[in-house]
Amino acid sequence: MKKENIVAKKKFGQNFLKDETVLQKIVQAMPKNDNKIVEIGPGLGDLTKFLVDVKSVEAFEVDTDLCKLLQNEFKVEIATKRLHINCGDVLRAWKSSLVDEPYDLVANLPYYIATNIILKALADPMCKNILVMVQLEVAEKFCADAGEKVFGSLGIITQSVGNAHIVVRVPPSAFEPPPKINSAVFLITKKRERPEKDFEDMLRLSFSQPRKTLMKNLSSKYEKSELLIAFEELSLIQTIRPHQVSTNDYHQLYKKII
Ligand code: SAM
């Protein structure tokens, strides 16, 4: 099938990035290192074209029509091992690591599974950096800081692992077909491992009712008297809301109440 005959499939979250300026900004924001690049959802290969110019790429694409097209389009890069395409669902291919060497994830992600993919990449010891395009609201959650309304489990997990910032906001007109939402590219630089499950469970409980106080949310599971002591030691007022507490304080609180 020719490129011009491809019709975007909604079920695979296909919105192809066509804006050259944004594509260049993604490439410029890539961390400078020797890591391999993993691209999830190369689609029509517009970003892939830029990526294989810089480094070797391991790509995962679920749509068999697009796989065939990419295999044809990138014959030379595949023959010279600059590009390897895995045809199939990336979530099925993902064991504890997605590939067996250090890699940076660089992708315009399928939005319907973007958060799941980023959380898997945060837990993947081989993944060193994450540079991805997602829905703007999702990017803002991963990059949020304590005190911001959207600060929650995703921001705390990200800050526990490293740091994150938004590289560029992207309007619907940059895509074909244009999505109904705004998008953003953001970068997570990983420095530490993803926190243990019990810590993340405590976070989930902390934000179970985001408008209620942190004390109220936590006291559904933990002894109120112990919470009062821990809050006092950390100088947290009893009426503090979950989004107002810093990542460091969540870690301190965890040590005290678990
Ligand atoms: N990278 C291309 C671009 O920027 O134009 C396409 C991005 S499009 C938003 C998302 C891509 O992810 C599509 O090519 C889609 O087929 C692919 N995709 C969706 N679900 C997937 C999955 N579970 N595993 C691998 N690829 C997937």
CSV table of C-alpha atoms and ligand atoms in Angstrom, one decimal:
chain,number,residue,atom,x,y,z
A,1,MET,CA,0.0,0.0,0.0
A,2,LYS,CA,1.3,3.5,-0.9
A,3,LYS,CA,1.8,6.2,1.7
A,4,GLU,CA,-0.9,8.4,0.1
A,5,ASN,CA,-3.5,5.6,0.3
A,6,ILE,CA,-3.1,5.1,4.1
A,7,VAL,CA,-6.1,6.1,6.0
A,8,ALA,CA,-5.5,6.9,9.7
A,9,LYS,CA,-7.0,4.2,12.0
A,10,LYS,CA,-8.7,5.7,15.1
A,11,LYS,CA,-8.5,2.4,17.1
A,12,PHE,CA,-4.6,2.7,17.0
A,13,GLY,CA,-4.6,6.4,18.0
A,14,GLN,CA,-3.1,7.4,14.6
A,15,ASN,CA,-2.5,11.2,14.3
A,16,PHE,CA,0.6,11.6,12.1
A,17,LEU,CA,2.9,14.5,13.0
A,18,LYS,CA,3.6,16.6,9.9
A,19,ASP,CA,5.0,19.8,11.2
A,20,GLU,CA,8.8,19.8,10.4
A,21,THR,CA,9.6,22.4,13.1
A,22,VAL,CA,8.1,20.2,15.8
A,23,LEU,CA,10.0,17.2,14.4
A,24,GLN,CA,13.2,19.1,14.5
A,25,LYS,CA,12.6,20.3,18.1
A,26,ILE,CA,12.1,16.7,19.2
A,27,VAL,CA,15.5,15.7,17.6
A,28,GLN,CA,17.2,18.8,19.1
A,29,ALA,CA,15.9,17.9,22.6
A,30,MET,CA,17.3,14.4,22.5
A,31,PRO,CA,19.8,13.7,25.3
A,32,LYS,CA,23.4,13.5,23.9
A,33,ASN,CA,24.6,10.0,24.7
A,34,ASP,CA,25.4,6.6,23.2
A,35,ASN,CA,22.0,5.0,24.1
A,36,LYS,CA,19.9,3.3,21.4
A,37,ILE,CA,16.6,4.9,20.5
A,38,VAL,CA,13.4,3.1,20.9
A,39,GLU,CA,10.4,4.5,18.9
A,40,ILE,CA,7.0,3.3,19.8
A,41,GLY,CA,4.5,3.8,16.9
A,42,PRO,CA,6.7,5.0,14.0
A,43,GLY,CA,3.5,5.4,11.9
A,44,LEU,CA,4.4,6.7,8.5
A,45,GLY,CA,8.0,7.1,9.5
A,46,ASP,CA,8.2,11.0,9.6
A,47,LEU,CA,9.9,11.1,13.0
A,48,THR,CA,11.8,7.8,12.2
A,49,LYS,CA,13.5,9.5,9.2
A,50,PHE,CA,15.1,12.1,11.5
A,51,LEU,CA,15.9,9.6,14.2
A,52,VAL,CA,17.8,7.1,12.0
A,53,ASP,CA,20.0,10.0,10.8
A,54,VAL,CA,21.3,10.4,14.4
A,55,LYS,CA,21.3,6.9,15.9
A,56,SER,CA,20.2,3.3,15.4
A,57,VAL,CA,16.5,2.8,16.2
A,58,GLU,CA,14.4,-0.1,17.5
A,59,ALA,CA,10.8,0.5,16.5
A,60,PHE,CA,7.5,-1.1,17.6
A,61,GLU,CA,4.5,-0.7,15.3
A,62,VAL,CA,1.2,-2.5,15.8
A,63,ASP,CA,-0.4,-1.7,12.5
A,64,THR,CA,0.6,-4.3,9.9
A,65,ASP,CA,-0.2,-2.0,6.9
A,66,LEU,CA,2.2,0.5,8.4
A,67,CYS,CA,4.8,-2.1,9.1
A,68,LYS,CA,4.8,-3.2,5.4
A,69,LEU,CA,5.0,0.4,4.3
A,70,LEU,CA,7.9,1.2,6.7
A,71,GLN,CA,9.8,-2.0,5.6
A,72,ASN,CA,9.6,-0.7,2.1
A,73,GLU,CA,10.4,2.9,2.9
A,74,PHE,CA,13.4,2.1,5.1
A,75,LYS,CA,15.0,-0.8,3.1
A,76,VAL,CA,18.5,0.7,3.3
A,77,GLU,CA,18.4,1.5,7.0
A,78,ILE,CA,17.0,-2.0,7.8
A,79,ALA,CA,19.7,-3.7,5.6
A,80,THR,CA,22.5,-1.6,7.4
A,81,LYS,CA,20.9,-2.4,10.8
A,82,ARG,CA,20.3,1.3,11.4
A,83,LEU,CA,16.6,0.4,11.9
A,84,HIS,CA,14.8,-2.7,13.2
A,85,ILE,CA,11.1,-2.8,13.1
A,86,ASN,CA,9.1,-5.1,15.5
A,87,CYS,CA,5.6,-5.6,14.1
A,88,GLY,CA,3.0,-6.1,16.9
A,89,ASP,CA,1.7,-4.6,20.1
A,90,VAL,CA,4.5,-3.0,22.1
A,91,LEU,CA,2.7,-3.9,25.4
A,92,ARG,CA,2.8,-7.6,24.6
A,93,ALA,CA,6.5,-7.4,23.7
A,94,TRP,CA,7.4,-5.6,26.9
A,95,LYS,CA,8.9,-7.9,29.5
A,96,SER,CA,10.8,-6.4,32.5
A,97,SER,CA,12.8,-4.5,29.8
A,98,LEU,CA,11.7,-3.7,26.3
A,99,VAL,CA,15.2,-4.1,24.8
A,100,ASP,CA,18.3,-5.6,26.3
A,101,GLU,CA,20.6,-2.5,26.1
A,102,PRO,CA,20.4,1.1,27.5
A,103,TYR,CA,17.9,3.1,25.5
A,104,ASP,CA,16.1,6.4,25.3
A,105,LEU,CA,12.4,6.3,24.4
A,106,VAL,CA,11.6,8.9,21.7
A,107,ALA,CA,8.1,8.8,20.3
A,108,ASN,CA,4.9,10.5,19.3
A,109,LEU,CA,2.9,8.0,21.5
A,110,PRO,CA,-0.5,6.5,20.8
A,111,TYR,CA,-2.5,8.6,23.3
A,112,TYR,CA,-4.9,5.9,24.4
A,113,ILE,CA,-2.0,4.0,26.0
A,114,ALA,CA,0.5,6.8,26.6
A,115,THR,CA,0.4,6.9,30.4
A,116,ASN,CA,0.7,3.2,30.6
A,117,ILE,CA,3.7,3.2,28.3
A,118,ILE,CA,5.4,6.0,30.2
A,119,LEU,CA,4.9,4.2,33.5
A,120,LYS,CA,6.4,1.0,32.0
A,121,ALA,CA,9.3,3.0,30.7
A,122,LEU,CA,9.9,4.6,34.1
A,123,ALA,CA,10.1,1.1,35.6
A,124,ASP,CA,12.3,-0.3,32.8
A,125,PRO,CA,15.9,-0.4,34.1
A,126,MET,CA,17.2,-0.2,30.5
A,127,CYS,CA,15.2,3.0,29.7
A,128,LYS,CA,17.4,6.0,30.6
A,129,ASN,CA,15.4,8.9,29.2
A,130,ILE,CA,11.9,9.5,27.9
A,131,LEU,CA,11.1,12.1,25.2
A,132,VAL,CA,7.6,11.8,24.1
A,133,MET,CA,4.6,13.6,22.6
A,134,VAL,CA,1.3,13.1,24.5
A,135,GLN,CA,-1.9,15.0,25.2
A,136,LEU,CA,-1.0,18.3,26.9
A,137,GLU,CA,-2.9,17.6,30.1
A,138,VAL,CA,-1.0,14.3,30.5
A,139,ALA,CA,2.4,16.0,29.9
A,140,GLU,CA,1.4,18.7,32.5
A,141,LYS,CA,0.7,15.9,35.1
A,142,PHE,CA,4.1,14.3,34.6
A,143,CYS,CA,5.9,17.6,34.8
A,144,ALA,CA,3.9,19.2,37.7
A,145,ASP,CA,5.4,20.5,40.9
A,146,ALA,CA,4.0,20.5,44.4
A,147,GLY,CA,1.4,23.2,44.9
A,148,GLU,CA,0.1,23.0,41.3
A,149,LYS,CA,-3.5,21.7,41.0
A,150,VAL,CA,-2.5,18.9,38.7
A,151,PHE,CA,0.3,17.6,41.0
A,152,GLY,CA,-0.4,14.0,41.8
A,153,SER,CA,0.9,10.5,41.7
A,154,LEU,CA,2.3,10.8,38.2
A,155,GLY,CA,4.3,14.0,39.1
A,156,ILE,CA,5.6,12.4,42.4
A,157,ILE,CA,6.6,9.2,40.7
A,158,THR,CA,8.4,11.2,38.0
A,159,GLN,CA,10.2,13.4,40.5
A,160,SER,CA,11.2,10.3,42.5
A,161,VAL,CA,12.8,8.9,39.3
A,162,GLY,CA,14.5,12.1,38.0
A,163,ASN,CA,13.3,15.4,36.5
A,164,ALA,CA,10.9,16.4,33.8
A,165,HIS,CA,10.0,19.4,31.7
A,166,ILE,CA,7.9,20.4,28.8
A,167,VAL,CA,9.9,20.8,25.6
A,168,VAL,CA,7.2,22.3,23.3
A,169,ARG,CA,3.4,22.6,23.2
A,170,VAL,CA,1.9,21.5,19.9
A,171,PRO,CA,-1.4,22.5,18.4
A,172,PRO,CA,-3.8,20.1,16.6
A,173,SER,CA,-2.8,21.7,13.2
A,174,ALA,CA,0.6,20.0,13.4
A,175,PHE,CA,-1.0,16.6,12.8
A,176,GLU,CA,-2.8,14.8,10.0
A,177,PRO,CA,-5.6,14.2,10.8
A,178,PRO,CA,-5.7,16.9,13.5
A,179,PRO,CA,-6.8,15.6,16.9
A,180,LYS,CA,-9.4,17.4,19.0
A,181,ILE,CA,-6.9,18.1,21.8
A,182,ASN,CA,-3.7,20.0,22.3
A,183,SER,CA,-0.4,18.1,22.7
A,184,ALA,CA,3.0,18.5,24.2
A,185,VAL,CA,6.4,17.0,24.0
A,186,PHE,CA,8.1,16.5,27.3
A,187,LEU,CA,11.4,15.0,28.5
A,188,ILE,CA,12.0,12.9,31.6
A,189,THR,CA,15.7,12.4,32.6
A,190,LYS,CA,15.9,9.3,34.7
A,191,LYS,CA,18.4,9.2,37.5
A,192,ARG,CA,16.9,6.7,40.0
A,193,GLU,CA,14.7,3.6,40.0
A,194,ARG,CA,10.9,3.8,40.1
A,195,PRO,CA,9.6,3.8,43.7
A,196,GLU,CA,8.5,0.5,45.3
A,197,LYS,CA,4.9,-0.6,44.9
A,198,ASP,CA,3.9,0.1,48.6
A,199,PHE,CA,5.0,3.7,48.1
A,200,GLU,CA,2.9,4.1,45.0
A,201,ASP,CA,0.0,2.4,46.8
A,202,MET,CA,0.3,5.1,49.5
A,203,LEU,CA,0.3,7.8,46.8
A,204,ARG,CA,-2.9,6.3,45.3
A,205,LEU,CA,-4.6,6.5,48.7
A,206,SER,CA,-3.3,10.0,49.3
A,207,PHE,CA,-5.0,11.2,46.1
A,208,SER,CA,-8.1,9.0,46.3
A,209,GLN,CA,-10.2,12.1,47.1
A,210,PRO,CA,-8.0,14.9,45.8
A,211,ARG,CA,-10.2,17.7,47.3
A,212,LYS,CA,-10.2,16.2,50.8
A,213,THR,CA,-7.2,16.6,53.1
A,214,LEU,CA,-4.2,14.3,53.0
A,215,MET,CA,-4.9,13.4,56.6
A,216,LYS,CA,-8.5,12.3,55.8
A,217,ASN,CA,-7.4,10.2,52.8
A,218,LEU,CA,-4.6,8.4,54.7
A,219,SER,CA,-6.6,7.8,57.8
A,220,SER,CA,-8.8,5.3,55.9
A,221,LYS,CA,-5.9,2.9,56.2
A,222,TYR,CA,-3.4,4.3,58.7
A,223,GLU,CA,-3.7,4.9,62.5
A,224,LYS,CA,-4.7,8.6,63.0
A,225,SER,CA,-2.4,8.9,66.1
A,226,GLU,CA,0.6,7.8,64.0
A,227,LEU,CA,-0.3,10.2,61.2
A,228,LEU,CA,-0.6,13.0,63.7
A,229,ILE,CA,2.9,12.4,65.0
A,230,ALA,CA,4.4,12.0,61.4
A,231,PHE,CA,2.7,15.2,60.3
A,232,GLU,CA,4.0,17.1,63.3
A,233,GLU,CA,7.5,15.8,62.7
A,234,LEU,CA,7.4,16.9,59.1
A,235,SER,CA,5.8,20.3,60.0
A,236,LEU,CA,2.8,19.5,57.8
A,237,ILE,CA,-0.4,21.2,58.9
A,238,GLN,CA,-3.4,18.8,59.4
A,239,THR,CA,-5.5,20.6,56.7
A,240,ILE,CA,-2.9,20.2,54.0
A,241,ARG,CA,-4.3,18.9,50.6
A,242,PRO,CA,-2.5,16.1,48.8
A,243,HIS,CA,-1.3,18.3,45.9
A,244,GLN,CA,0.4,20.7,48.4
A,245,VAL,CA,2.9,18.2,49.8
A,246,SER,CA,6.3,17.8,48.2
A,247,THR,CA,7.8,14.6,46.7
A,248,ASN,CA,10.4,14.6,49.4
A,249,ASP,CA,7.8,14.9,52.2
A,250,TYR,CA,5.8,12.0,50.7
A,251,HIS,CA,9.0,9.9,50.9
A,252,GLN,CA,9.6,11.0,54.5
A,253,LEU,CA,6.0,10.3,55.4
A,254,TYR,CA,6.2,6.8,53.9
A,255,LYS,CA,9.3,6.0,56.0
A,256,LYS,CA,7.4,7.1,59.1
A,257,ILE,CA,4.1,5.4,58.6
A,258,ILE,CA,4.8,2.2,56.8
B,1,SAM,N1,5.2,8.4,15.0
B,1,SAM,C1,4.2,8.7,14.0
B,1,SAM,C2,4.1,10.2,13.8
B,1,SAM,O1,4.6,10.9,14.7
B,1,SAM,O2,3.5,10.6,12.9
B,1,SAM,C3,2.8,8.1,14.4
B,1,SAM,C4,2.3,8.5,15.8
B,1,SAM,S1,0.6,8.0,16.1
B,1,SAM,C5,0.1,9.2,17.3
B,1,SAM,C6,0.8,6.6,17.1
B,1,SAM,C7,1.4,5.3,16.4
B,1,SAM,O3,1.4,4.3,17.4
B,1,SAM,C8,0.6,4.8,15.2
B,1,SAM,O4,1.5,4.5,14.2
B,1,SAM,C9,-0.1,3.5,15.8
B,1,SAM,O5,-0.4,2.6,14.8
B,1,SAM,C10,1.0,3.1,16.8
B,1,SAM,N2,0.4,2.2,17.9
B,1,SAM,C11,-0.8,2.3,18.5
B,1,SAM,N3,-0.9,1.3,19.4
B,1,SAM,C12,0.3,0.6,19.4
B,1,SAM,C13,0.7,-0.5,20.2
B,1,SAM,N4,0.0,-1.1,21.1
B,1,SAM,N5,2.0,-0.9,19.9
B,1,SAM,C14,2.8,-0.3,19.0
B,1,SAM,N6,2.4,0.7,18.2
B,1,SAM,C15,1.1,1.2,18.4
